[in-house]
mmCIF file of C-alpha atoms in Angstrom:
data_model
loop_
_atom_site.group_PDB
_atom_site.id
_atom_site.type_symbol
_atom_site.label_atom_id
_atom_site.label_comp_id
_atom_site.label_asym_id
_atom_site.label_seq_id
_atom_site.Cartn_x
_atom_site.Cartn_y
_atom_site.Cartn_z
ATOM 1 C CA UNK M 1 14.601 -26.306 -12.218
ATOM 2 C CA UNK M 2 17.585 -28.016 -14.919
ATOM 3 C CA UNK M 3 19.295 -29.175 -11.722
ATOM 4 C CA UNK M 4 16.386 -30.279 -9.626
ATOM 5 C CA UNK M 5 15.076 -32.723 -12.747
ATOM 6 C CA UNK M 6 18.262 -33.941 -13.793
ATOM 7 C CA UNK M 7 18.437 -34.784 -9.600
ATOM 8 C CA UNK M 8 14.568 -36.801 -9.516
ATOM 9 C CA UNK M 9 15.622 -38.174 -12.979
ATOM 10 C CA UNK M 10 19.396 -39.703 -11.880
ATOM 11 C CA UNK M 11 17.700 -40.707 -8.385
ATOM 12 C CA UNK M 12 14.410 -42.230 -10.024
ATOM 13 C CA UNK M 13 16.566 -43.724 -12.967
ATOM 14 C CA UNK M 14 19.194 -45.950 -10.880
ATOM 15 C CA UNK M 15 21.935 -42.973 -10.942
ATOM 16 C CA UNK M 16 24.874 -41.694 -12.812
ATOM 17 C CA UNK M 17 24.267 -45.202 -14.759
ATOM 18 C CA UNK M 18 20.486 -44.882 -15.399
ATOM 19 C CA UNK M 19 19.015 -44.899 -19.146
ATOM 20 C CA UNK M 20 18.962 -41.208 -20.414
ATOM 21 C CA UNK M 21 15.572 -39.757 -21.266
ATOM 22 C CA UNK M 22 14.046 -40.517 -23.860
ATOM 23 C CA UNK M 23 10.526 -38.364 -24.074
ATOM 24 C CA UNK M 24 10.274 -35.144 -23.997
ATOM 25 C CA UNK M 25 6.739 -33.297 -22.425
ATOM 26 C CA UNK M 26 6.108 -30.372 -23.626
ATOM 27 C CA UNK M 27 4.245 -27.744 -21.170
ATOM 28 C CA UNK M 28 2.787 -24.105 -21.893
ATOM 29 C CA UNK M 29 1.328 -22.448 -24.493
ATOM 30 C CA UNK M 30 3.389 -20.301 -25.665
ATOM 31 C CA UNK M 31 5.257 -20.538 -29.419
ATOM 32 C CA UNK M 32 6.380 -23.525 -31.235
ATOM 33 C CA UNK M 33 9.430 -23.827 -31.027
ATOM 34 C CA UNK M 34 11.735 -26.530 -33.770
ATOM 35 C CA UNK M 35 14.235 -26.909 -30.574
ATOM 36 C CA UNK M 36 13.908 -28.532 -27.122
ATOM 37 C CA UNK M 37 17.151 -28.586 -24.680
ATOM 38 C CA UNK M 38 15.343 -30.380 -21.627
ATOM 39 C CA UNK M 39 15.659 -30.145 -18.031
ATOM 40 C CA UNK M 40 12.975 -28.308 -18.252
ATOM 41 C CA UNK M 41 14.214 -25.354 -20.472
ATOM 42 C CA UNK M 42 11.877 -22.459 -21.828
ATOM 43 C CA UNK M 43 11.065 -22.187 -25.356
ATOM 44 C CA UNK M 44 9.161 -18.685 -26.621
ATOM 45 C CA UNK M 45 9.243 -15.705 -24.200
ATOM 46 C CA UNK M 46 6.262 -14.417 -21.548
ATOM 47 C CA UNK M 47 4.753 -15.822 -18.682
ATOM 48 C CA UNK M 48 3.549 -18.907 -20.526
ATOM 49 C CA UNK M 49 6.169 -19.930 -22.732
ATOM 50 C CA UNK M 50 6.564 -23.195 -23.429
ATOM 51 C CA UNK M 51 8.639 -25.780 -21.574
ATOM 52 C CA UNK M 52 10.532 -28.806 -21.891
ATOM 53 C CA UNK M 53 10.803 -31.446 -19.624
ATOM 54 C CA UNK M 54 13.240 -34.883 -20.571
ATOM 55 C CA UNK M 55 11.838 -38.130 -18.979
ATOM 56 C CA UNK M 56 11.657 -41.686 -19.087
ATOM 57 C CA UNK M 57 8.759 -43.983 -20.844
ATOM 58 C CA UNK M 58 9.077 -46.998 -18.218
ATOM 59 C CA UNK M 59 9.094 -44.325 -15.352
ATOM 60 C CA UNK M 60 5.940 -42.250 -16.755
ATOM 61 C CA UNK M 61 4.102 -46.022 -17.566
ATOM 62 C CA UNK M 62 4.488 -47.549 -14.934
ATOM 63 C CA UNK M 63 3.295 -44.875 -12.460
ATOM 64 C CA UNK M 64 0.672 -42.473 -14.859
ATOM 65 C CA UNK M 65 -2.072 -44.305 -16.302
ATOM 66 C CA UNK M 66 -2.297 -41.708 -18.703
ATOM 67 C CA UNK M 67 0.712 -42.047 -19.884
ATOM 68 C CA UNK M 68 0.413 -45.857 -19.494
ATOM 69 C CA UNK M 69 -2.576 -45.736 -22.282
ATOM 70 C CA UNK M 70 -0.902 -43.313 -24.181
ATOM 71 C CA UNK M 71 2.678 -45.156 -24.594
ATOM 72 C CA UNK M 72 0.507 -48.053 -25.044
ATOM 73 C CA UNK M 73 -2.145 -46.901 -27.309
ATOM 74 C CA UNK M 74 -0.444 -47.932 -30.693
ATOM 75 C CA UNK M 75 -1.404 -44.450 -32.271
ATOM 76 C CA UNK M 76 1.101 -42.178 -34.141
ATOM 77 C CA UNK M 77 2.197 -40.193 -30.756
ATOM 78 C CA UNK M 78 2.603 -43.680 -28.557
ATOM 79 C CA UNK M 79 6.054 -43.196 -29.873
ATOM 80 C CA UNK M 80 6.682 -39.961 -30.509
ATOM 81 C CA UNK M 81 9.695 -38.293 -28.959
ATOM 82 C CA UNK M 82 7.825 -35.172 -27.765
ATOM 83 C CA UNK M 83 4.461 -35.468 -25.549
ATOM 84 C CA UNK M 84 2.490 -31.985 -25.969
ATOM 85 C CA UNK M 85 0.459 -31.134 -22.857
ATOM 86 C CA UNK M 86 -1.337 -27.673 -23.864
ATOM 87 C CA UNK M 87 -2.738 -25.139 -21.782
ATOM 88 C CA UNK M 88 -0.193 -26.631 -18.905
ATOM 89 C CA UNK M 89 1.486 -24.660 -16.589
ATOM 90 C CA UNK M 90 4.987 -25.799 -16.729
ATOM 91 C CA UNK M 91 5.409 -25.218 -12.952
ATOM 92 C CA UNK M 92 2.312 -27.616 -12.648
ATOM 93 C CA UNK M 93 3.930 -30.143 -14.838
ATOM 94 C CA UNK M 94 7.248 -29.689 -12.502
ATOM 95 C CA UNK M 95 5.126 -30.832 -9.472
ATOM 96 C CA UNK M 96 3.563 -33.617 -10.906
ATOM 97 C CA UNK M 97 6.783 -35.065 -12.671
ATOM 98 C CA UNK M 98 8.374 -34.666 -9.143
ATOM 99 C CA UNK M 99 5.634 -36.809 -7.596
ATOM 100 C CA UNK M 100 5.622 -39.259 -10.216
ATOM 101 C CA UNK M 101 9.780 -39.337 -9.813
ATOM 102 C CA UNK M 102 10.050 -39.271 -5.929
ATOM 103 C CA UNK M 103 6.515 -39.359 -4.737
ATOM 104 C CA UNK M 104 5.990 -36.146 -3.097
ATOM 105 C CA UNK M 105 5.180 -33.204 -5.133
ATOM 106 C CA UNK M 106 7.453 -30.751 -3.062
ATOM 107 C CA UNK M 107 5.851 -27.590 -1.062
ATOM 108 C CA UNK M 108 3.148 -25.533 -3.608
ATOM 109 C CA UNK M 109 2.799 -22.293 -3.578
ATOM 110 C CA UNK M 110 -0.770 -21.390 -3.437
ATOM 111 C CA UNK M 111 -0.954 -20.109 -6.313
ATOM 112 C CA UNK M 112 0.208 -23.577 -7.961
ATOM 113 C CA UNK M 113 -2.614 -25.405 -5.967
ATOM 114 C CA UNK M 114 -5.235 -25.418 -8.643
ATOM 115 C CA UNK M 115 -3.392 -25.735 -11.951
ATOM 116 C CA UNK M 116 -1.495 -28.898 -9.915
ATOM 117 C CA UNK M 117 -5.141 -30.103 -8.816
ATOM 118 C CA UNK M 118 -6.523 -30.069 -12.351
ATOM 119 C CA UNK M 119 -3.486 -31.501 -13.859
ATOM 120 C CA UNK M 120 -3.505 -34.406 -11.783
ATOM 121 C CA UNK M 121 -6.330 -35.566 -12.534
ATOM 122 C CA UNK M 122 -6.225 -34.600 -15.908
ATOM 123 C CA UNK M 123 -3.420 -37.502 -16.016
ATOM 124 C CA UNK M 124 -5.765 -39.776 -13.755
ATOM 125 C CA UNK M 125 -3.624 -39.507 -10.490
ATOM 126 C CA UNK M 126 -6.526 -39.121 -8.178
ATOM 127 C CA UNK M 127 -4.300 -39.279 -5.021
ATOM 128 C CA UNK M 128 -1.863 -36.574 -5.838
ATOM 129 C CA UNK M 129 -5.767 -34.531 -7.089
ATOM 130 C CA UNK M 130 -7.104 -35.436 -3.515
ATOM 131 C CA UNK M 131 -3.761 -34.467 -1.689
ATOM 132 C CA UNK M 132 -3.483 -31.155 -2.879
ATOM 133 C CA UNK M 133 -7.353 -30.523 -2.988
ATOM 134 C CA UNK M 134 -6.770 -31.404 0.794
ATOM 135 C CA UNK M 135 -3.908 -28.757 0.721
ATOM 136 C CA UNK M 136 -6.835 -26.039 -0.906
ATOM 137 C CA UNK M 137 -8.845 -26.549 1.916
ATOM 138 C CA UNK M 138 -6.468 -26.222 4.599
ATOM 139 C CA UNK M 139 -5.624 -23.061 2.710
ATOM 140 C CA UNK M 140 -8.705 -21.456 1.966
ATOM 141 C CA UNK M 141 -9.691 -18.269 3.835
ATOM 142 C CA UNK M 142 -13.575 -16.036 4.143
ATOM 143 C CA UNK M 143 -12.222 -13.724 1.384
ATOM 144 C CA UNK M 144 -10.832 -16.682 -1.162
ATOM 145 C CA UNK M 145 -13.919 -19.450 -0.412
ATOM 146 C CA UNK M 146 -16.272 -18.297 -2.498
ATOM 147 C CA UNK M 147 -14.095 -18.346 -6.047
ATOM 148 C CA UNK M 148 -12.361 -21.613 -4.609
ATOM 149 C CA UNK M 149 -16.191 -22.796 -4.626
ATOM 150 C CA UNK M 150 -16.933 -21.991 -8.011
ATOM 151 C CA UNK M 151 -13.338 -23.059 -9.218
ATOM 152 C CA UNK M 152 -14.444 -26.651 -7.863
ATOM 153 C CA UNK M 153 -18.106 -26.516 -9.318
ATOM 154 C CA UNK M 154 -16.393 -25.616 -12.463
ATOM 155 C CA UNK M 155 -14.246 -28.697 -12.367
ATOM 156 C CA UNK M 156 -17.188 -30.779 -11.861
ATOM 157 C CA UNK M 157 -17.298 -34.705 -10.451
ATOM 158 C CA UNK M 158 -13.316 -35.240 -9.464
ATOM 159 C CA UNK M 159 -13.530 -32.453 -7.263
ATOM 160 C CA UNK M 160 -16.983 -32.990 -5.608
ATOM 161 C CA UNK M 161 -15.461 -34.272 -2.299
ATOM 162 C CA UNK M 162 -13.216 -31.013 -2.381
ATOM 163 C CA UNK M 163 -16.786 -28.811 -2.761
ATOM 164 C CA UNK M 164 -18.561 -30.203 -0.159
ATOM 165 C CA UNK M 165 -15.453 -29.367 2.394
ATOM 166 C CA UNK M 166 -15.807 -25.834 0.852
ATOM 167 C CA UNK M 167 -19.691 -25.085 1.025
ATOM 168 C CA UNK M 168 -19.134 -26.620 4.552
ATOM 169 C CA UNK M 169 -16.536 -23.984 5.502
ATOM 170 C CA UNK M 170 -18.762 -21.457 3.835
ATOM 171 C CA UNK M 171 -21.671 -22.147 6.048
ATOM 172 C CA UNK M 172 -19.400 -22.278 8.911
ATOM 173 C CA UNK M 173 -18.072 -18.682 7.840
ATOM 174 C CA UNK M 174 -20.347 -17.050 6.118
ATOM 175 C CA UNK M 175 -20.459 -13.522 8.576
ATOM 176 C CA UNK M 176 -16.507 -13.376 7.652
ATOM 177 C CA UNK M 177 -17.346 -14.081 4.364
ATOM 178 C CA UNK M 178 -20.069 -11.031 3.894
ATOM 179 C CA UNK M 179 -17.490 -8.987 5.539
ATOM 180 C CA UNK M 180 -14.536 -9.413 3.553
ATOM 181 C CA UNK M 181 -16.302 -10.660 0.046
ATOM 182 C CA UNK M 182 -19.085 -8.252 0.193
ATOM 183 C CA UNK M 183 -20.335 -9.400 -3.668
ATOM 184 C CA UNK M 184 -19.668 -13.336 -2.637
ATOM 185 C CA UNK M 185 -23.491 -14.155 -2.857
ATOM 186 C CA UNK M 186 -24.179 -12.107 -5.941
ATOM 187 C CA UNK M 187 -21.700 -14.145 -7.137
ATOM 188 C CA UNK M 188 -22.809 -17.371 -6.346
ATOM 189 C CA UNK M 189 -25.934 -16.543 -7.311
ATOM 190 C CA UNK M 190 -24.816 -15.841 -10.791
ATOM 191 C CA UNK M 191 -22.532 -18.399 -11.643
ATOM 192 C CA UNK M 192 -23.152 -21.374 -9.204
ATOM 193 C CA UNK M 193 -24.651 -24.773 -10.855
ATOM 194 C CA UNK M 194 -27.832 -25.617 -9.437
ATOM 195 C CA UNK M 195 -26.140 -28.285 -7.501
ATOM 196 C CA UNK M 196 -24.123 -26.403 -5.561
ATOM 197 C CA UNK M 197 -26.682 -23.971 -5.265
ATOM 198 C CA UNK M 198 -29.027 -26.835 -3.820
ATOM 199 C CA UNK M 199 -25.749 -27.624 -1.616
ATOM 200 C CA UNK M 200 -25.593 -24.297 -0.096
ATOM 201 C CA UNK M 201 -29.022 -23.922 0.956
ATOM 202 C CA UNK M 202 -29.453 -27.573 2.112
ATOM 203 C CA UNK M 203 -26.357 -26.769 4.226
ATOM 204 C CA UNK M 204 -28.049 -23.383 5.685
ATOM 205 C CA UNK M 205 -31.028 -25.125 6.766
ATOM 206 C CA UNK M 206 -29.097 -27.608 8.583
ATOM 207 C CA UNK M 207 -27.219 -24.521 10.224
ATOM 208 C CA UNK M 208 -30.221 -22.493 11.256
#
């Protein structure tokens, strides 16, 4: 990961004669650390130790709103050398930091779809959020559709778009579903929203 940043940093940056870094974001949740070496080096130990990723201001501003506001914002962090994200996956942060850099956020595992997702639009990139929720659907599968459904209801408004192409595929699926998720429905009756609850039977009486 050290030689892929320091590759989107150099390339982004104008090459060997680009600026250094000069921010730091922080990812994970593991231990606090006093040191950070960059190039997105671990700090702590365990899955989710913490992780350090060197980067540019005028890069991050320019192409983040969020970090636009926040450089911008005039409060004690606008200039601070380190940028904590908590509760980030520091594989998610990779992605995202390699779209903002290059503009593609590299092949995801599936397992990286969601925390990538909800980081994105965390830091208001609704195009990268829509992209890979577009990935999620082209992924999802009669035995993974129901939890992806209740992952999305979870996440609320940003992700509506991304629900409706779910409950659609449920409908569409929904003997596969029974056969390979036999406690699916008990479990959309128990922690579904009313709305998507309302979605899913709206959508079976259009099916019948």
């Amino acid at each position: 990961m050290g030689a892929l940043l320091e590759g989107w940093l150099a390339g982004a940056a104008g090459g060997a004669d680009a600026a250094p870094p000069d921010v730091t974001i922080m990812a994970g949740s593991g231990g606090h650390g006093d040191g950070s070496s960059g190039n997105g080096s671990g700090e702590g130990s365990g899955s989710e130790a913490r992780r350090s990723f060197p980067a540019h201001r005028t890069i991050l501003a320019a192409r983040c709103p969020y970090f636009r506001r926040l450089f911008a914002g005039g409060f004690a962090d606008s200039a601070a050398p380190r940028v904590e994200l908590p509760e980030t996956e520091p594989e998610a942060l990779a992605a995202v930091l390699r779209h903002l850099y290059t503009g593609d956020p590299g092949e995801l595992a599936e397992g990286l779809l969601r925390p990538v997702a909800e980081l994105a639009d965390r830091l208001l990139l609704p195009e990268l959020r829509d992209h890979v929720a577009a990935r999620l659907v082209r992924s999802v599968t009669p035995g993974t559709v129901v939890d992806g459904m209740l992952w999305a209801d979870r996440a609320g408004e940003p992700l509506e778009g991304l629900l409706r192409r779910l409950v659609a595929y449920f409908t569409k699926h929904r003997a596969e579903v029974a056969a390979q998720e036999p406690g699916g429905l008990r479990q959309l009756t128990a922690k579904a929203s009313p709305g998507l609850l309302e979605q899913l039977v709206m959508r079976g009486v259009q099916a019948s």
